[in-house]
Amino acid sequence: MRNQSLVTEFILQGFSEAPQLQILFFILFLSLYTVVLCGNSLIMEAITFSSELHTPMYFFLVNLAVMDVICACTVVPKLLDILVAEKRSISYVGCMAQIYFLTWALGAELLLFTAMAYDRYVAICQPLHYGSMMSPKVCVTLAGAVWGISVLSAGVNACLMLRLTFCGPNLVNHFLCEIPSLLLLSCSSIYVNNIMAIMADIFFAVLNFLLTIVSYGFIISTIQKIQTAEGKWRAFSTCSSHLIAVTLYYSTIIYTYMSPGSSCSPEMGKVVAVLYSTVSPALNPLIYTLRKKNVKAALKKVLMLMVEKL
């Protein structure tokens, strides 16, 4: 490789050096990781095997659950490793792979939130045309676009990172390999990377955020026209879970990738990264099921089947 990096591994600083805190962090993240895997797996099984949940909203929710698992599996296993290992290193190849899969998962989730916002817009604002506007063909096309665009974008960002040379410090002030943290360590020009990062921010964060806001603007306007309070609440309850998940996710992503480097506290950056890489994937199954009786019923059936098999 002509542009082979001189750095063969990176050192992840992680969290506190105090041994007692390391143990607490290990227990915390292991618990969150277990919740992510179990919660999202149950959601996927419940929706897959329950015909009542074969609707566009839950189709996109299955895709979101898959991306949540990919995101957590990209970050948490290595985090658990550095919490118990004396040497907190990650290979150059491993670091680049983590960047690729993390960028892919984050981009796909932002696009999925937009697709889900569009689904709620059609359901509330265009209910008579819902069957045609959100047909199975349309849903599959949207999901295919989400996966295709996010994979392509992650590939471009990973290739741009691979062309950089790392010949100096290799201490990453983070618990994961992330583009903003790695760019600070490069000893070659990062001009192209910065341009691509800005373009990705505009497309994935700004554009999708605006589309989501516009969708909810129309939704709120339509809900306001409903005469009864019960009707308004019923209409709003169909999209409240999605609105909560979107608010949590966008607030963390925008802070990480769009705030100026000088204004970002490294420790606050770690907290925000924990929110979008582990906490959000753990909460999404709860957010989307707590107030949905049909999902609870499907989950109960799945759990009963699992108990019978055991």
Short mmCIF file of C-alpha atoms in Angstrom, two decimals:
data_model
loop_
_atom_site.label_atom_id
_atom_site.label_comp_id
_atom_site.label_asym_id
_atom_site.label_seq_id
_atom_site.Cartn_x
_atom_site.Cartn_y
_atom_site.Cartn_z
CA MET A 1 0.00 0.00 0.00
CA ARG A 2 1.49 3.26 -1.21
CA ASN A 3 -0.11 5.36 1.49
CA GLN A 4 0.38 2.89 4.34
CA SER A 5 0.10 4.71 7.66
CA LEU A 6 3.16 4.82 9.88
CA VAL A 7 0.87 4.30 12.87
CA THR A 8 -0.09 0.64 13.22
CA GLU A 9 -2.39 1.07 16.22
CA PHE A 10 -4.22 3.73 18.19
CA ILE A 11 -4.57 4.06 21.96
CA LEU A 12 -8.11 4.78 23.14
CA GLN A 13 -8.06 6.92 26.28
CA GLY A 14 -11.49 5.75 27.39
CA PHE A 15 -12.96 7.03 30.64
CA SER A 16 -11.67 7.45 34.19
CA GLU A 17 -8.48 5.71 35.29
CA ALA A 18 -9.89 4.88 38.73
CA PRO A 19 -10.19 1.05 39.04
CA GLN A 20 -13.46 1.19 40.96
CA LEU A 21 -15.04 3.38 38.28
CA GLN A 22 -13.76 1.09 35.53
CA ILE A 23 -15.70 -1.78 37.09
CA LEU A 24 -18.84 0.35 37.36
CA PHE A 25 -18.51 1.47 33.74
CA PHE A 26 -18.02 -2.16 32.65
CA ILE A 27 -21.20 -3.26 34.44
CA LEU A 28 -23.14 -0.27 33.07
CA PHE A 29 -22.15 -0.79 29.43
CA LEU A 30 -22.51 -4.56 29.62
CA SER A 31 -26.05 -4.02 30.91
CA LEU A 32 -26.85 -1.50 28.16
CA TYR A 33 -25.36 -3.83 25.54
CA THR A 34 -27.53 -6.69 26.78
CA VAL A 35 -30.62 -4.47 26.63
CA VAL A 36 -29.76 -3.38 23.08
CA LEU A 37 -29.31 -6.93 21.82
CA CYS A 38 -32.29 -8.44 23.65
CA GLY A 39 -34.67 -5.50 23.17
CA ASN A 40 -34.05 -5.01 19.46
CA SER A 41 -34.01 -8.76 18.77
CA LEU A 42 -37.40 -9.13 20.48
CA ILE A 43 -38.77 -6.20 18.47
CA MET A 44 -37.60 -7.78 15.21
CA GLU A 45 -39.09 -11.16 16.12
CA ALA A 46 -42.40 -9.71 17.34
CA ILE A 47 -42.90 -7.64 14.19
CA THR A 48 -41.76 -10.43 11.86
CA PHE A 49 -44.07 -13.10 13.30
CA SER A 50 -47.13 -10.90 13.98
CA SER A 51 -49.25 -10.21 10.90
CA GLU A 52 -50.97 -7.30 12.69
CA LEU A 53 -47.65 -5.43 12.74
CA HIS A 54 -46.91 -5.81 9.02
CA THR A 55 -47.37 -2.10 8.37
CA PRO A 56 -44.96 0.50 6.93
CA MET A 57 -44.19 2.05 10.33
CA TYR A 58 -43.15 -1.27 11.84
CA PHE A 59 -41.30 -2.27 8.67
CA PHE A 60 -39.08 0.78 9.15
CA LEU A 61 -38.85 0.02 12.86
CA VAL A 62 -37.34 -3.41 12.04
CA ASN A 63 -34.74 -1.65 9.88
CA LEU A 64 -34.04 0.76 12.75
CA ALA A 65 -33.62 -2.15 15.17
CA VAL A 66 -31.08 -3.77 12.82
CA MET A 67 -29.07 -0.54 12.60
CA ASP A 68 -29.23 -0.10 16.39
CA VAL A 69 -27.69 -3.55 16.83
CA ILE A 70 -24.98 -2.80 14.24
CA CYS A 71 -24.17 0.52 15.96
CA ALA A 72 -23.92 -1.05 19.43
CA CYS A 73 -21.90 -4.04 18.19
CA THR A 74 -19.48 -1.65 16.50
CA VAL A 75 -18.77 0.33 19.67
CA VAL A 76 -19.54 -1.59 22.86
CA PRO A 77 -17.42 -4.80 22.56
CA LYS A 78 -14.21 -2.78 22.10
CA LEU A 79 -15.29 -0.41 24.88
CA LEU A 80 -15.76 -3.35 27.26
CA ASP A 81 -12.35 -4.63 26.24
CA ILE A 82 -10.51 -1.39 27.02
CA LEU A 83 -12.32 -1.14 30.36
CA VAL A 84 -10.73 -4.39 31.56
CA ALA A 85 -7.49 -4.51 29.53
CA GLU A 86 -4.29 -2.83 30.64
CA LYS A 87 -3.40 -1.94 27.04
CA ARG A 88 -6.18 0.13 25.51
CA SER A 89 -5.16 -0.27 21.90
CA ILE A 90 -7.04 -0.80 18.66
CA SER A 91 -5.33 -1.73 15.41
CA TYR A 92 -5.22 0.67 12.49
CA VAL A 93 -7.47 -1.65 10.45
CA GLY A 94 -9.83 -2.11 13.38
CA CYS A 95 -10.07 1.63 13.87
CA MET A 96 -10.92 2.22 10.21
CA ALA A 97 -13.49 -0.59 10.30
CA GLN A 98 -15.10 0.97 13.38
CA ILE A 99 -15.32 4.32 11.59
CA TYR A 100 -16.95 2.67 8.57
CA PHE A 101 -19.63 0.73 10.46
CA LEU A 102 -20.35 3.58 12.89
CA THR A 103 -20.73 6.10 10.05
CA TRP A 104 -22.93 3.64 8.17
CA ALA A 105 -25.20 3.03 11.17
CA LEU A 106 -25.55 6.71 12.09
CA GLY A 107 -26.30 7.78 8.52
CA ALA A 108 -28.84 5.00 8.01
CA GLU A 109 -30.65 5.83 11.24
CA LEU A 110 -30.98 9.51 10.29
CA LEU A 111 -32.44 8.51 6.92
CA LEU A 112 -34.77 6.00 8.58
CA PHE A 113 -36.10 8.68 10.92
CA THR A 114 -36.94 10.79 7.86
CA ALA A 115 -38.70 7.86 6.17
CA MET A 116 -40.67 7.23 9.36
CA ALA A 117 -41.61 10.92 9.59
CA TYR A 118 -42.88 10.75 5.99
CA ASP A 119 -44.92 7.66 6.90
CA ARG A 120 -46.54 9.52 9.81
CA TYR A 121 -47.21 12.52 7.54
CA VAL A 122 -49.03 10.36 5.00
CA ALA A 123 -50.95 8.47 7.71
CA ILE A 124 -52.27 11.65 9.37
CA CYS A 125 -52.38 14.20 6.55
CA GLN A 126 -53.24 11.93 3.60
CA PRO A 127 -55.12 9.00 5.20
CA LEU A 128 -57.25 8.24 2.12
CA HIS A 129 -54.14 7.78 -0.04
CA TYR A 130 -52.08 5.92 2.57
CA GLY A 131 -52.45 2.54 0.89
CA SER A 132 -51.03 3.76 -2.41
CA MET A 133 -48.47 6.27 -1.10
CA MET A 134 -47.01 3.76 1.38
CA SER A 135 -47.46 0.55 -0.60
CA PRO A 136 -45.05 -2.37 -0.01
CA LYS A 137 -43.16 -1.40 -3.18
CA VAL A 138 -42.70 2.17 -1.95
CA CYS A 139 -41.55 0.98 1.48
CA VAL A 140 -39.00 -1.43 0.01
CA THR A 141 -37.74 1.31 -2.33
CA LEU A 142 -37.32 3.73 0.59
CA ALA A 143 -35.53 1.11 2.70
CA GLY A 144 -33.27 0.23 -0.22
CA ALA A 145 -32.40 3.90 -0.70
CA VAL A 146 -31.62 4.23 3.02
CA TRP A 147 -29.24 1.26 2.99
CA GLY A 148 -27.66 2.16 -0.35
CA ILE A 149 -27.01 5.83 0.42
CA SER A 150 -25.66 5.14 3.92
CA VAL A 151 -23.34 2.35 2.69
CA LEU A 152 -22.01 4.57 -0.11
CA SER A 153 -21.47 7.53 2.19
CA ALA A 154 -19.71 5.39 4.82
CA GLY A 155 -17.48 3.92 2.10
CA VAL A 156 -16.48 7.34 0.81
CA ASN A 157 -15.66 8.59 4.33
CA ALA A 158 -13.67 5.44 5.12
CA CYS A 159 -11.67 5.73 1.89
CA LEU A 160 -10.89 9.37 2.66
CA MET A 161 -9.66 8.35 6.11
CA LEU A 162 -7.48 5.58 4.60
CA ARG A 163 -5.66 8.10 2.40
CA LEU A 164 -4.49 10.06 5.45
CA THR A 165 -1.08 9.57 7.04
CA PHE A 166 -0.75 9.15 10.79
CA CYS A 167 2.88 9.57 11.74
CA GLY A 168 2.78 11.31 15.11
CA PRO A 169 0.71 10.86 18.26
CA ASN A 170 -1.69 7.93 18.31
CA LEU A 171 -3.59 8.68 21.53
CA VAL A 172 -7.28 9.12 20.77
CA ASN A 173 -9.03 11.17 23.43
CA HIS A 174 -12.15 9.03 23.16
CA PHE A 175 -13.42 5.49 23.78
CA LEU A 176 -14.03 4.85 20.07
CA CYS A 177 -12.59 5.69 16.67
CA GLU A 178 -14.58 8.59 15.29
CA ILE A 179 -13.82 10.85 12.32
CA PRO A 180 -13.52 14.15 14.28
CA SER A 181 -11.11 12.59 16.80
CA LEU A 182 -8.95 10.89 14.16
CA LEU A 183 -8.64 14.00 11.98
CA LEU A 184 -6.90 15.78 14.88
CA LEU A 185 -4.10 13.17 14.76
CA SER A 186 -3.41 13.23 11.02
CA CYS A 187 -0.11 14.72 9.83
CA SER A 188 -1.32 15.09 6.23
CA SER A 189 -3.84 17.48 4.69
CA ILE A 190 -7.40 16.94 5.89
CA TYR A 191 -8.93 19.58 3.62
CA VAL A 192 -10.84 17.05 1.47
CA ASN A 193 -12.01 15.19 4.57
CA ASN A 194 -13.36 18.38 6.07
CA ILE A 195 -15.20 19.25 2.86
CA MET A 196 -16.73 15.78 2.71
CA ALA A 197 -17.66 15.97 6.40
CA ILE A 198 -19.46 19.28 5.80
CA MET A 199 -21.33 17.84 2.81
CA ALA A 200 -22.32 14.76 4.82
CA ASP A 201 -23.46 16.96 7.73
CA ILE A 202 -25.61 19.05 5.40
CA PHE A 203 -27.21 16.02 3.78
CA PHE A 204 -27.63 13.63 6.70
CA ALA A 205 -28.15 16.06 9.58
CA VAL A 206 -29.44 19.38 8.23
CA LEU A 207 -31.51 18.22 5.24
CA ASN A 208 -33.07 15.24 7.00
CA PHE A 209 -33.73 17.33 10.10
CA LEU A 210 -35.51 19.97 7.99
CA LEU A 211 -37.57 17.31 6.19
CA THR A 212 -38.57 15.84 9.54
CA ILE A 213 -39.50 19.28 10.90
CA VAL A 214 -41.56 20.06 7.78
CA SER A 215 -43.36 16.72 8.08
CA TYR A 216 -44.25 17.41 11.70
CA GLY A 217 -45.29 20.95 10.79
CA PHE A 218 -47.94 19.52 8.47
CA ILE A 219 -48.85 16.86 11.04
CA ILE A 220 -49.37 19.41 13.84
CA SER A 221 -51.36 21.65 11.48
CA THR A 222 -53.63 18.72 10.58
CA ILE A 223 -54.05 17.66 14.21
CA GLN A 224 -55.09 21.19 15.16
CA LYS A 225 -57.99 20.95 12.69
CA ILE A 226 -59.43 17.90 14.45
CA GLN A 227 -62.51 18.93 16.40
CA THR A 228 -62.40 16.69 19.47
CA ALA A 229 -59.67 16.51 22.11
CA GLU A 230 -59.81 12.72 22.00
CA GLY A 231 -59.26 12.75 18.24
CA LYS A 232 -56.30 15.11 18.59
CA TRP A 233 -54.71 12.95 21.27
CA ARG A 234 -55.25 9.76 19.25
CA ALA A 235 -53.64 11.32 16.18
CA PHE A 236 -50.70 12.71 18.15
CA SER A 237 -50.12 9.44 20.02
CA THR A 238 -49.44 7.67 16.70
CA CYS A 239 -46.31 9.79 16.15
CA SER A 240 -45.25 10.75 19.70
CA SER A 241 -42.86 7.79 20.06
CA HIS A 242 -41.10 8.67 16.82
CA LEU A 243 -40.86 12.34 17.86
CA ILE A 244 -39.19 11.41 21.17
CA ALA A 245 -36.64 9.14 19.45
CA VAL A 246 -35.87 11.76 16.79
CA THR A 247 -35.33 14.51 19.37
CA LEU A 248 -32.91 12.39 21.42
CA TYR A 249 -30.95 11.23 18.39
CA TYR A 250 -30.62 14.52 16.51
CA SER A 251 -29.60 16.48 19.59
CA THR A 252 -26.60 14.17 20.15
CA ILE A 253 -25.57 13.83 16.48
CA ILE A 254 -25.72 17.59 15.83
CA TYR A 255 -23.63 18.29 18.93
CA THR A 256 -20.95 15.80 17.89
CA TYR A 257 -20.61 16.48 14.19
CA MET A 258 -21.68 20.10 13.75
CA SER A 259 -20.38 22.02 16.75
CA PRO A 260 -17.00 23.78 16.34
CA GLY A 261 -14.03 21.79 17.59
CA SER A 262 -12.90 24.56 19.92
CA SER A 263 -16.26 24.62 21.70
CA CYS A 264 -16.48 20.86 22.24
CA SER A 265 -15.42 19.47 25.59
CA PRO A 266 -13.75 16.04 25.09
CA GLU A 267 -15.53 14.68 28.16
CA MET A 268 -18.89 16.02 27.00
CA GLY A 269 -18.19 14.51 23.59
CA LYS A 270 -17.76 11.11 25.23
CA VAL A 271 -21.06 11.48 27.09
CA VAL A 272 -22.85 12.42 23.86
CA ALA A 273 -21.25 9.47 22.05
CA VAL A 274 -22.52 7.15 24.78
CA LEU A 275 -26.02 8.53 24.23
CA TYR A 276 -26.19 7.88 20.50
CA SER A 277 -24.14 4.67 20.40
CA THR A 278 -25.60 2.76 23.36
CA VAL A 279 -28.33 4.63 25.26
CA SER A 280 -30.44 5.51 22.21
CA PRO A 281 -30.30 1.96 20.75
CA ALA A 282 -31.28 0.63 24.19
CA LEU A 283 -34.17 3.07 24.58
CA ASN A 284 -35.65 2.81 21.08
CA PRO A 285 -37.39 -0.56 21.70
CA LEU A 286 -38.88 0.84 24.93
CA ILE A 287 -39.93 4.13 23.32
CA TYR A 288 -41.74 2.40 20.48
CA THR A 289 -43.45 -0.30 22.57
CA LEU A 290 -44.40 1.23 25.93
CA ARG A 291 -47.61 2.82 24.58
CA LYS A 292 -48.40 0.32 21.81
CA LYS A 293 -50.82 -2.40 22.95
CA ASN A 294 -50.44 -4.40 19.72
CA VAL A 295 -46.65 -4.50 20.08
CA LYS A 296 -46.94 -5.53 23.73
CA ALA A 297 -49.30 -8.34 22.73
CA ALA A 298 -46.88 -9.51 20.01
CA LEU A 299 -43.94 -9.41 22.43
CA LYS A 300 -45.94 -11.42 24.97
CA LYS A 301 -46.57 -14.12 22.35
CA VAL A 302 -42.88 -14.25 21.43
CA LEU A 303 -41.84 -14.51 25.09
CA MET A 304 -44.39 -17.26 25.74
CA LEU A 305 -43.09 -19.24 22.76
CA MET A 306 -39.52 -18.83 24.01
CA VAL A 307 -40.52 -20.04 27.49
CA GLU A 308 -42.32 -23.07 26.02
CA LYS A 309 -39.24 -24.03 23.97
CA LEU A 310 -37.03 -23.71 27.03
#
